[in-house]
Short mmCIF file of C-alpha atoms and ligand atoms in Angstrom, two decimals:
data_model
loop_
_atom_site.label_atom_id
_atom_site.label_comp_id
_atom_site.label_asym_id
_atom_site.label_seq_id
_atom_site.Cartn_x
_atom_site.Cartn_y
_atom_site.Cartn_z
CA UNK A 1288 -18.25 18.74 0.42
CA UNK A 1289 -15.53 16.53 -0.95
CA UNK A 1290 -16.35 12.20 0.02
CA UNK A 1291 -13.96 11.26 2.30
CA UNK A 1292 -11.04 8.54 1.67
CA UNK A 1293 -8.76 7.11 3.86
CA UNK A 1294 -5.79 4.17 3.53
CA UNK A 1295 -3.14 2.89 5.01
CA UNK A 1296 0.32 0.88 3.94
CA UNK A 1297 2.56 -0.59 6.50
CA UNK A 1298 5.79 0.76 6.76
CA UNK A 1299 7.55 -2.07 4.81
CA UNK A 1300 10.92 -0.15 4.04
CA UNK A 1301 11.63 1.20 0.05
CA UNK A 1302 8.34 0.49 -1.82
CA UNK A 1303 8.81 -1.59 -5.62
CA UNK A 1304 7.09 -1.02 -9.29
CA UNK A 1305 3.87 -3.25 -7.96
CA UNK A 1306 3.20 -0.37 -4.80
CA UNK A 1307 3.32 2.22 -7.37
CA UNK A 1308 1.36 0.65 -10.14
CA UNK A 1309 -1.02 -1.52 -8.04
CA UNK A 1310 -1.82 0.79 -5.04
CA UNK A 1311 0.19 4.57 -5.05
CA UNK A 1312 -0.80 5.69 -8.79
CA UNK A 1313 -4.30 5.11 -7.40
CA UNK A 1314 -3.98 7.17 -4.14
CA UNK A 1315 -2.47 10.02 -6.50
CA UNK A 1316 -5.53 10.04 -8.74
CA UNK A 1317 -8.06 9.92 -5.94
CA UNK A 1318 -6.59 13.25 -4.72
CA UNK A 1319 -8.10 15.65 -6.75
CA UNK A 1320 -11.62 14.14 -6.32
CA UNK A 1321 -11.91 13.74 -2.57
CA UNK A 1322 -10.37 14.57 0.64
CA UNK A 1323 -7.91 12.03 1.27
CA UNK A 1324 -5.67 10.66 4.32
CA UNK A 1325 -3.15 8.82 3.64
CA UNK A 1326 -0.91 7.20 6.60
CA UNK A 1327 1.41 4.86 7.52
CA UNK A 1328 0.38 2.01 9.30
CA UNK A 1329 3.37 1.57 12.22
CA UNK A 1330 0.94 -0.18 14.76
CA UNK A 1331 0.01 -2.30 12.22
CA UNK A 1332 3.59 -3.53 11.80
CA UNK A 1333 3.86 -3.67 15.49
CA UNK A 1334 1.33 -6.41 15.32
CA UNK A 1335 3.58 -8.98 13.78
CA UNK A 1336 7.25 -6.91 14.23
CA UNK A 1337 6.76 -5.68 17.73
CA UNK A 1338 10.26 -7.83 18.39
CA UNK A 1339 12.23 -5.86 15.53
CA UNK A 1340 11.84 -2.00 15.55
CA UNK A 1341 15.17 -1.03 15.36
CA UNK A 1342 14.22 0.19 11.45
CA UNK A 1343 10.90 1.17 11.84
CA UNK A 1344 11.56 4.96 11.56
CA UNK A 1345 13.51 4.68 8.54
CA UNK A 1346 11.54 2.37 7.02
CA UNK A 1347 8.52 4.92 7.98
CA UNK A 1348 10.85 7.97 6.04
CA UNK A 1349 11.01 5.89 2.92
CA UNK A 1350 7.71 4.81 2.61
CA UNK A 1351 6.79 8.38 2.96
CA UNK A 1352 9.60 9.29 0.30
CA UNK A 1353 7.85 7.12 -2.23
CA UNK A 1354 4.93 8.72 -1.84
CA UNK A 1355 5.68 12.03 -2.33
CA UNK A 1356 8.24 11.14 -5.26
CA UNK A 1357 4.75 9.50 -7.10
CA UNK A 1358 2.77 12.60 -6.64
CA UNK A 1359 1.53 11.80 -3.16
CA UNK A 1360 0.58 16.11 -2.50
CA UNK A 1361 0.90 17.50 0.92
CA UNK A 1362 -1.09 20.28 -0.32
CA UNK A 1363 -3.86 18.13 -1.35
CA UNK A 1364 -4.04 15.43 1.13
CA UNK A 1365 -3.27 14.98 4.78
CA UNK A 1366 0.11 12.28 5.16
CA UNK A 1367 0.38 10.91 8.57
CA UNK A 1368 2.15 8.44 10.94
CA UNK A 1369 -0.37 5.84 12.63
CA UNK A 1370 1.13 6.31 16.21
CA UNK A 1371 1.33 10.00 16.06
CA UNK A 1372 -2.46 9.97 16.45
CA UNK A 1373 -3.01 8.25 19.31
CA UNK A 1374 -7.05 8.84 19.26
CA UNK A 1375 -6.73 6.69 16.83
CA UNK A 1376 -6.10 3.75 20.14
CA UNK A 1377 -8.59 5.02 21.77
CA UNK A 1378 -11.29 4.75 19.06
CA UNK A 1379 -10.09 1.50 18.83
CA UNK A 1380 -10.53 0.30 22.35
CA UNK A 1381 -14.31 1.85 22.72
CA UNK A 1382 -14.61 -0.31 19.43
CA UNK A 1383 -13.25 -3.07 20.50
CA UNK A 1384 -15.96 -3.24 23.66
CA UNK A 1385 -18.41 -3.58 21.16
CA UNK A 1386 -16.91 -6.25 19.02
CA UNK A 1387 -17.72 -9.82 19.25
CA UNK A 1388 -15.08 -12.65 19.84
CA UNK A 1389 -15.63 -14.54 16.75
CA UNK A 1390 -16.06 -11.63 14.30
CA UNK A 1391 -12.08 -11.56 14.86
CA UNK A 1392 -11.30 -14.66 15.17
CA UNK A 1393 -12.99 -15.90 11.77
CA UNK A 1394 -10.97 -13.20 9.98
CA UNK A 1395 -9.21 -15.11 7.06
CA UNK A 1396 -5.47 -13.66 7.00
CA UNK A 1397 -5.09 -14.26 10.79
CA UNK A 1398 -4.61 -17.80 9.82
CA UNK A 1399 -2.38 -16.73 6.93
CA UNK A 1400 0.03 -14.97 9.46
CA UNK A 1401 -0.17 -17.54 11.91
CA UNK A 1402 1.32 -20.28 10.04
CA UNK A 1403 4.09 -17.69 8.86
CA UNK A 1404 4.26 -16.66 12.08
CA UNK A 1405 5.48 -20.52 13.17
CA UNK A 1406 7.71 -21.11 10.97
CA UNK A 1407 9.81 -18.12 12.78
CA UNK A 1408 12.35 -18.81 15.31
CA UNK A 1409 12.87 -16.89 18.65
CA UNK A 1410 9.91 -15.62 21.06
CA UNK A 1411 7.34 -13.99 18.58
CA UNK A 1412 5.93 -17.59 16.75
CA UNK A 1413 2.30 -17.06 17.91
CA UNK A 1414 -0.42 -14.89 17.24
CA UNK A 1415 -0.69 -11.68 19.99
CA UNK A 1416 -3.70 -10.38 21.35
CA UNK A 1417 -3.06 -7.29 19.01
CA UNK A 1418 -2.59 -8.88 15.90
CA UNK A 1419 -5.80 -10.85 16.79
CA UNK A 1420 -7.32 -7.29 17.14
CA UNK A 1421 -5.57 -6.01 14.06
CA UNK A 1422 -9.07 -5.93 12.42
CA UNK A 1423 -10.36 -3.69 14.70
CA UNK A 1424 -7.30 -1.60 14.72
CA UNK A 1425 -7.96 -1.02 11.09
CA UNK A 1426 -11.45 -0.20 11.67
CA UNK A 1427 -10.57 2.51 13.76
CA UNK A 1428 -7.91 3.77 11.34
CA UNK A 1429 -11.29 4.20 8.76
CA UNK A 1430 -13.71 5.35 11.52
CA UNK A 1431 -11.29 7.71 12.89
CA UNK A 1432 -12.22 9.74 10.12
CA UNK A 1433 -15.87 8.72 9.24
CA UNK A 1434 -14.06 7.68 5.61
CA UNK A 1435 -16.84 6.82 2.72
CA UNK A 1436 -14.55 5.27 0.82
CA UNK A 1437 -11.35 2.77 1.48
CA UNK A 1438 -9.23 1.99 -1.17
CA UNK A 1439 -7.76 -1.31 -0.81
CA UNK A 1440 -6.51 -4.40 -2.44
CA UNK A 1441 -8.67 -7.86 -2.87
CA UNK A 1442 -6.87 -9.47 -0.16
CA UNK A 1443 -8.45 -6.32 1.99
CA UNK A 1444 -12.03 -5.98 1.30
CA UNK A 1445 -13.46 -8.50 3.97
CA UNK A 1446 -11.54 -6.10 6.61
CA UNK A 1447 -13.89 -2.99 4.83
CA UNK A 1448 -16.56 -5.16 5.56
CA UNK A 1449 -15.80 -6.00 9.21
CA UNK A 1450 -15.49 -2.07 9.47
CA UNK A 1451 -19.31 -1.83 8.35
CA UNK A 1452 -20.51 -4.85 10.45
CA UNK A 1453 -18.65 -3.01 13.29
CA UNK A 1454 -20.03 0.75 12.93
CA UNK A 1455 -23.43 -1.04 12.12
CA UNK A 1456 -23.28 -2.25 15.82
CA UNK A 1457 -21.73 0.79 17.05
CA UNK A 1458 -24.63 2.37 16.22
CA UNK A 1459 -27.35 0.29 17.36
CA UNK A 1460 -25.30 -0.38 20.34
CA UNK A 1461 -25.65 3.27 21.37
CA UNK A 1462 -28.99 4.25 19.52
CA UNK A 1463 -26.71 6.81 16.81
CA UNK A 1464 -26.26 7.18 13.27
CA UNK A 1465 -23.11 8.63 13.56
CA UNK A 1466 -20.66 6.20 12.31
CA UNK A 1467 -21.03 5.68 8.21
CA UNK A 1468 -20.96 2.38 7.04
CA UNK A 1469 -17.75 2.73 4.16
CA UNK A 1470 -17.06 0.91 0.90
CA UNK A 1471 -13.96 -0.63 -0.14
CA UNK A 1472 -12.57 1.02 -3.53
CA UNK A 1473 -10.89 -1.98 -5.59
CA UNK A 1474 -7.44 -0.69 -6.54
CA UNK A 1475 -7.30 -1.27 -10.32
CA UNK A 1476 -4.84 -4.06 -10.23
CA UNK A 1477 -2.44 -3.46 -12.52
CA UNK A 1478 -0.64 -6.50 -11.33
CA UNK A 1479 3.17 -6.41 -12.34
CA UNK A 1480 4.74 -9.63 -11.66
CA UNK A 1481 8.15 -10.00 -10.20
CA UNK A 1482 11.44 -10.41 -12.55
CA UNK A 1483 11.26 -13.95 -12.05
CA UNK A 1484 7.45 -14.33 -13.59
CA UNK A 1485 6.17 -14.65 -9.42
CA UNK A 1486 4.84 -11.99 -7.33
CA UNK A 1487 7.04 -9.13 -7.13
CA UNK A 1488 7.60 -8.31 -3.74
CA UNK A 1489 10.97 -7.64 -1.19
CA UNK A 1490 11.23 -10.70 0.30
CA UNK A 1491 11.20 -12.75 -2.87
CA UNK A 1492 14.14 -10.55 -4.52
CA UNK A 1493 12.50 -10.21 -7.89
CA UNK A 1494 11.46 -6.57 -7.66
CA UNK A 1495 12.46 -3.37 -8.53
CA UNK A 1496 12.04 -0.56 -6.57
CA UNK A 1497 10.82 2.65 -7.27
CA UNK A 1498 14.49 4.34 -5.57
CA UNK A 1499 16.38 2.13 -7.99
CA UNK A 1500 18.83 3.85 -9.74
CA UNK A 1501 18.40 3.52 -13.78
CA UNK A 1502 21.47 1.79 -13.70
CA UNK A 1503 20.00 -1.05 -11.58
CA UNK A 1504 17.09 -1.19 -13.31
CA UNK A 1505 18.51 -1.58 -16.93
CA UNK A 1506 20.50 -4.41 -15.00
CA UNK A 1507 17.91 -5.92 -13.35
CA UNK A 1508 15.60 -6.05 -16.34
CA UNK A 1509 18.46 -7.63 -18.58
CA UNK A 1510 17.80 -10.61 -15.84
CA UNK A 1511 13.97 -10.95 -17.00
CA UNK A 1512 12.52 -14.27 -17.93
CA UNK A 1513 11.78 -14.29 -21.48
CA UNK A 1514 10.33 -16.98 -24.02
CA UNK A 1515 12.11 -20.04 -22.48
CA UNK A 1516 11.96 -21.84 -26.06
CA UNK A 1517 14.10 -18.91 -27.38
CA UNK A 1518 17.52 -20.01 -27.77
CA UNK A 1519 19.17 -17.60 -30.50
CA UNK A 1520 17.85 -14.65 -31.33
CA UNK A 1521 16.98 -15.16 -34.95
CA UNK A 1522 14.69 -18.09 -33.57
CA UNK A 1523 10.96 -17.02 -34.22
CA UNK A 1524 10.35 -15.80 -30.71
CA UNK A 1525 6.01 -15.84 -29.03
CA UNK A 1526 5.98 -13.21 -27.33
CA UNK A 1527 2.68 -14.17 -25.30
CA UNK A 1528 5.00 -16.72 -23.60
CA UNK A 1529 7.27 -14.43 -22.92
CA UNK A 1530 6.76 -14.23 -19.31
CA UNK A 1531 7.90 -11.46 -18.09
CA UNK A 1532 9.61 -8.85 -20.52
CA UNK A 1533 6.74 -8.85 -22.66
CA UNK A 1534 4.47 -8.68 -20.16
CA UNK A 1535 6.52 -5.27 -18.98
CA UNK A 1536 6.15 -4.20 -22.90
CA UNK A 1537 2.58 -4.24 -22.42
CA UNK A 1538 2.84 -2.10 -19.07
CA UNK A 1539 5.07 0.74 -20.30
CA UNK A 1540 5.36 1.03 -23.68
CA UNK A 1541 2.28 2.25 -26.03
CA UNK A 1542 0.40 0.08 -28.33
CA UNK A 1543 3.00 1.12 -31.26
CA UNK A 1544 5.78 0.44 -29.70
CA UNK A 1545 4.51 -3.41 -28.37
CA UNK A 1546 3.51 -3.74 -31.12
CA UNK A 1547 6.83 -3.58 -32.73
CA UNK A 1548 8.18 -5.57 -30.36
CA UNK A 1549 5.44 -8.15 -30.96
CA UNK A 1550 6.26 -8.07 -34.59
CA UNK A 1551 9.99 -8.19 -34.49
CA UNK A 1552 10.01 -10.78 -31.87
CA UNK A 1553 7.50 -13.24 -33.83
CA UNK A 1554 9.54 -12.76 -37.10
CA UNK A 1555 12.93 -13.57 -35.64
CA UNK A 1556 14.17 -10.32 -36.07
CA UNK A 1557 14.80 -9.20 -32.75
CA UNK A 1558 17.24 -10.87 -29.75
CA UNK A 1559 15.72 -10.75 -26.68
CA UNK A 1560 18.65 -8.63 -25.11
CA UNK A 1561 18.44 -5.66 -27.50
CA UNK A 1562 14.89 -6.28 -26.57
CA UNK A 1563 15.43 -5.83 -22.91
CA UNK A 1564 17.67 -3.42 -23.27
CA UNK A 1565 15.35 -1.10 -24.58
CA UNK A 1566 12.58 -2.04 -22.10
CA UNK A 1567 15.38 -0.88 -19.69
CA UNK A 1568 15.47 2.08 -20.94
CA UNK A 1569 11.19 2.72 -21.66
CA UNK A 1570 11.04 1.49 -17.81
CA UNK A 1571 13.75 4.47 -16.73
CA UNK A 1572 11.62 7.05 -19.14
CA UNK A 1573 8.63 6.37 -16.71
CA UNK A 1574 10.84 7.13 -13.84
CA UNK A 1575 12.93 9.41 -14.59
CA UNK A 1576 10.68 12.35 -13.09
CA UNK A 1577 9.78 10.22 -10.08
CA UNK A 1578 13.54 8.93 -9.02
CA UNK A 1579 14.52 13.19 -9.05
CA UNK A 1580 12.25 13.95 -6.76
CA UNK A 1581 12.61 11.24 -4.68
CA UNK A 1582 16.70 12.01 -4.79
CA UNK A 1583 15.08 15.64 -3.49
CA UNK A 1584 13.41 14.26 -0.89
CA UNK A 1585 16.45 11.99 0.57
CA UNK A 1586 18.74 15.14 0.66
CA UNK A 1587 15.94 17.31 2.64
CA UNK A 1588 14.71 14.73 4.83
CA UNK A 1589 13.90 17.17 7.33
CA UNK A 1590 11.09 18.36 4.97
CA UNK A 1591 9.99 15.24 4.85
CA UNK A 1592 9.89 15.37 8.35
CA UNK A 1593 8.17 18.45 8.62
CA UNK A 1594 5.04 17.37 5.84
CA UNK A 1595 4.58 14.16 8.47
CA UNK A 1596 5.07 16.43 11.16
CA UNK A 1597 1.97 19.32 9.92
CA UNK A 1598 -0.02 16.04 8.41
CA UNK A 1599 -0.14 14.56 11.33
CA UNK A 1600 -1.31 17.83 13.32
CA UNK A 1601 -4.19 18.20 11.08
CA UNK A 1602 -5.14 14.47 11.26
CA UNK A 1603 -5.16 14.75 14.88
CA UNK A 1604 -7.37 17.69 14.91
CA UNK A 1605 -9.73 16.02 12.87
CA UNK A 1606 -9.49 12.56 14.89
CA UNK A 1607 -10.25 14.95 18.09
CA UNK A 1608 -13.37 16.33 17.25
CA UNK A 1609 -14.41 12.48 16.51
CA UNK A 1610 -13.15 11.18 19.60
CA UNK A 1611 -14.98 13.93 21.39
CA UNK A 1612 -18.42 12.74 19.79
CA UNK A 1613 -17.72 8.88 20.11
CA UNK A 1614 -17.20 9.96 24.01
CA UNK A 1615 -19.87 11.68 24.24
CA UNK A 1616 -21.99 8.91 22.19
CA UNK A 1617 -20.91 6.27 25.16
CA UNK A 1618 -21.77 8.76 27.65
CA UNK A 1619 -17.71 8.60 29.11
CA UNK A 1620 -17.16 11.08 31.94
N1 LIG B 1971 -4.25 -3.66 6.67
C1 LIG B 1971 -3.77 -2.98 5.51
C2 LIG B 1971 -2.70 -3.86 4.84
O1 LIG B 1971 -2.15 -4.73 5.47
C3 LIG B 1971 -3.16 -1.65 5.86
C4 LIG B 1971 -4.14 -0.79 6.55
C5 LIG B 1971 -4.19 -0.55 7.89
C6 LIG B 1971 -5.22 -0.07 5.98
N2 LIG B 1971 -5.21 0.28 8.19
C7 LIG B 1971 -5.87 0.59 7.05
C8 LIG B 1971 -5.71 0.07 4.68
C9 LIG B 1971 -7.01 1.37 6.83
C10 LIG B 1971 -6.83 0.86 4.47
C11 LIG B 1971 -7.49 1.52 5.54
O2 LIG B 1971 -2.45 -3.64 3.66
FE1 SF4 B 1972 10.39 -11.42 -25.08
FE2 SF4 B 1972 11.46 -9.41 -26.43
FE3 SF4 B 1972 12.68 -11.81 -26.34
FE4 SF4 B 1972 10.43 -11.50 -27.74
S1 SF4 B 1972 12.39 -10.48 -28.14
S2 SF4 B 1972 10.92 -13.19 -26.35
S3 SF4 B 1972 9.30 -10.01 -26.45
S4 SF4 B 1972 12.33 -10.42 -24.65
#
């Protein structure tokens, strides 16, 4: 029998080049070697959005268009929405029971969202008793499904290892082996940074996202940092301080062709927008295949619909015959 793997992504809305490289062209790998679920995490966005929903279902759709435009296969792995499995909240309140206070409470991004959390206006400026419990949320979401493996960022693995600690004292709690103890799986960062050399990511407006249209792109990339010292384009250019455009080079384009580019740029005999230009269109290449099917998707959302809708079914069948055990483990009536 195939290992197990489950993760999650909240539903942030359209997903950029840094979901795909750094996290989704993972999950699509992982597929052939083990049984994967893959779901959206909508409680998990309740935990710091419960005060803004009005675009959670969208934002839900298009997350889940992403996927399936990167090669995300119904056929292959089970897709699901959080909420729609609501053993999921269950598990997580018989695991909450046996969870102690300051496990939670020393959990190092709580104080991350807290202080973003304060610097909000309106009603929602502190930390809820279910974002506190967020950790144990996602330790259900894992357990749910008796997952070996998690794949997860860096910024993720101490919540894989709260999941341990906490089916470790599940199981002595209740004199079982039957929760596994899983292991994060380190996405292999391929970190892309944003257009403007930071982070890429929404809120900072330096990304580009994966349902961009080429046009967009080619635009967006022509707005790339590139060596700062270059001022006209027979200057000798470094392309190692070339902060962003080369860096792209080195993502999408084969060692020939950066190494052209390298070349060109370090004898003067290439301007950095014919350079961009072209990265443009080496970036659109990549996508082309992805951005069809992702037009596909948009214009048949009801299928979309329907592969969360049979995903789901199946994830709750599974999370059933779990729940059943774990009630049975606690000795519920
Ligand atoms: N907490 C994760 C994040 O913020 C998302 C997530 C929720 C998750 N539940 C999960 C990831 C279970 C892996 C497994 O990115
Ligand atoms: Fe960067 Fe290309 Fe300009 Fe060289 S020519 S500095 S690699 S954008």
């Amino acid at each position: 029998m195939k290992q197990k793997i489950v993760s999650g992504m909240r539903p942030t809305g359209k997903l950029h080049l840094g979901h795909y490289l750094g996290v989704i062209d993972n999950w699509v790998q992982l597929q052939n070697d083990y049984d994967c679920y893959y779901f959206v995490a909508d409680w998990h966005a309740l935990t710091t959005k419960y005060d803004k929903t009005s675009e959670l279902k969208q934002d839900i759709l298009n997350v889940v268009m992403d996927w399936l435009a990167c090669g995300i296969d119904p056929n292959k792995s089970t897709i699901y929405v959080q909420s729609l499995i609501p053993e999921i909240a269950e598990l997580h309140l018989y695991l909450s029971m046996v969870t102690p206070q300051n496990w939670v409470e020393r959990d190092p991004t709580l104080k991350d969202m807290a202080k973003i959390l304060k610097t909000k206006e309106g009603t929602n400026t502190q930390i809820s008793y279910g974002l506190m419990g967020y950790p144990v949320l996602m330790t259900a979401d894992i357990l749910m499904f008796n997952a070996d493996l998690v794949p997860v960022g860096i910024d993720q693995v101490a919540h894989v290892e709260l999941t341990r600690d906490i089916a470790r004292r599940f199981n002595n709690v209740y004199n079982t082996d039957f929760f596994k103890e899983p292991q994060p799986k380190l996405n292999n960062c391929s970190l892309i940074c944003g257009l403007d050399g930071n982070k890429m990511g929404k809120s900072y407006h330096n990304d580009i996202k994966i349902s961009d249209t080429a046009e967009d792109t080619s635009k967006k990339i022509m707005s790339a940092i590139t060596d700062r010292t270059r001022l006209r384009k027979d200057d000798l250019g470094h392309p190692d301080e070339c902060e962003v455009a080369f860096k792209y080079w080195k993502i999408f384009g084969n060692d020939a062709e950066t190494g052209t580019v390298r070349s060109e740029c370090e004898q003067g005999l290439r301007g950095c927008a014919q350079c961009k230009r072209e990265l443009g269109a080496k970036i659109n290449e990549r996508l082309v295949n992805i951005r069809e099917k992702r037009n596909y998707y948009e214009n048949h959302i009801d299928e979309v619909k329907d592969i969360l809708k049979t995903g789901s079914q199946k994830a709750k069948e599974d999370a059933h015959v779990i729940l059943d055990k774990v009630r049975s483990i606690v000795q519920m009536y």
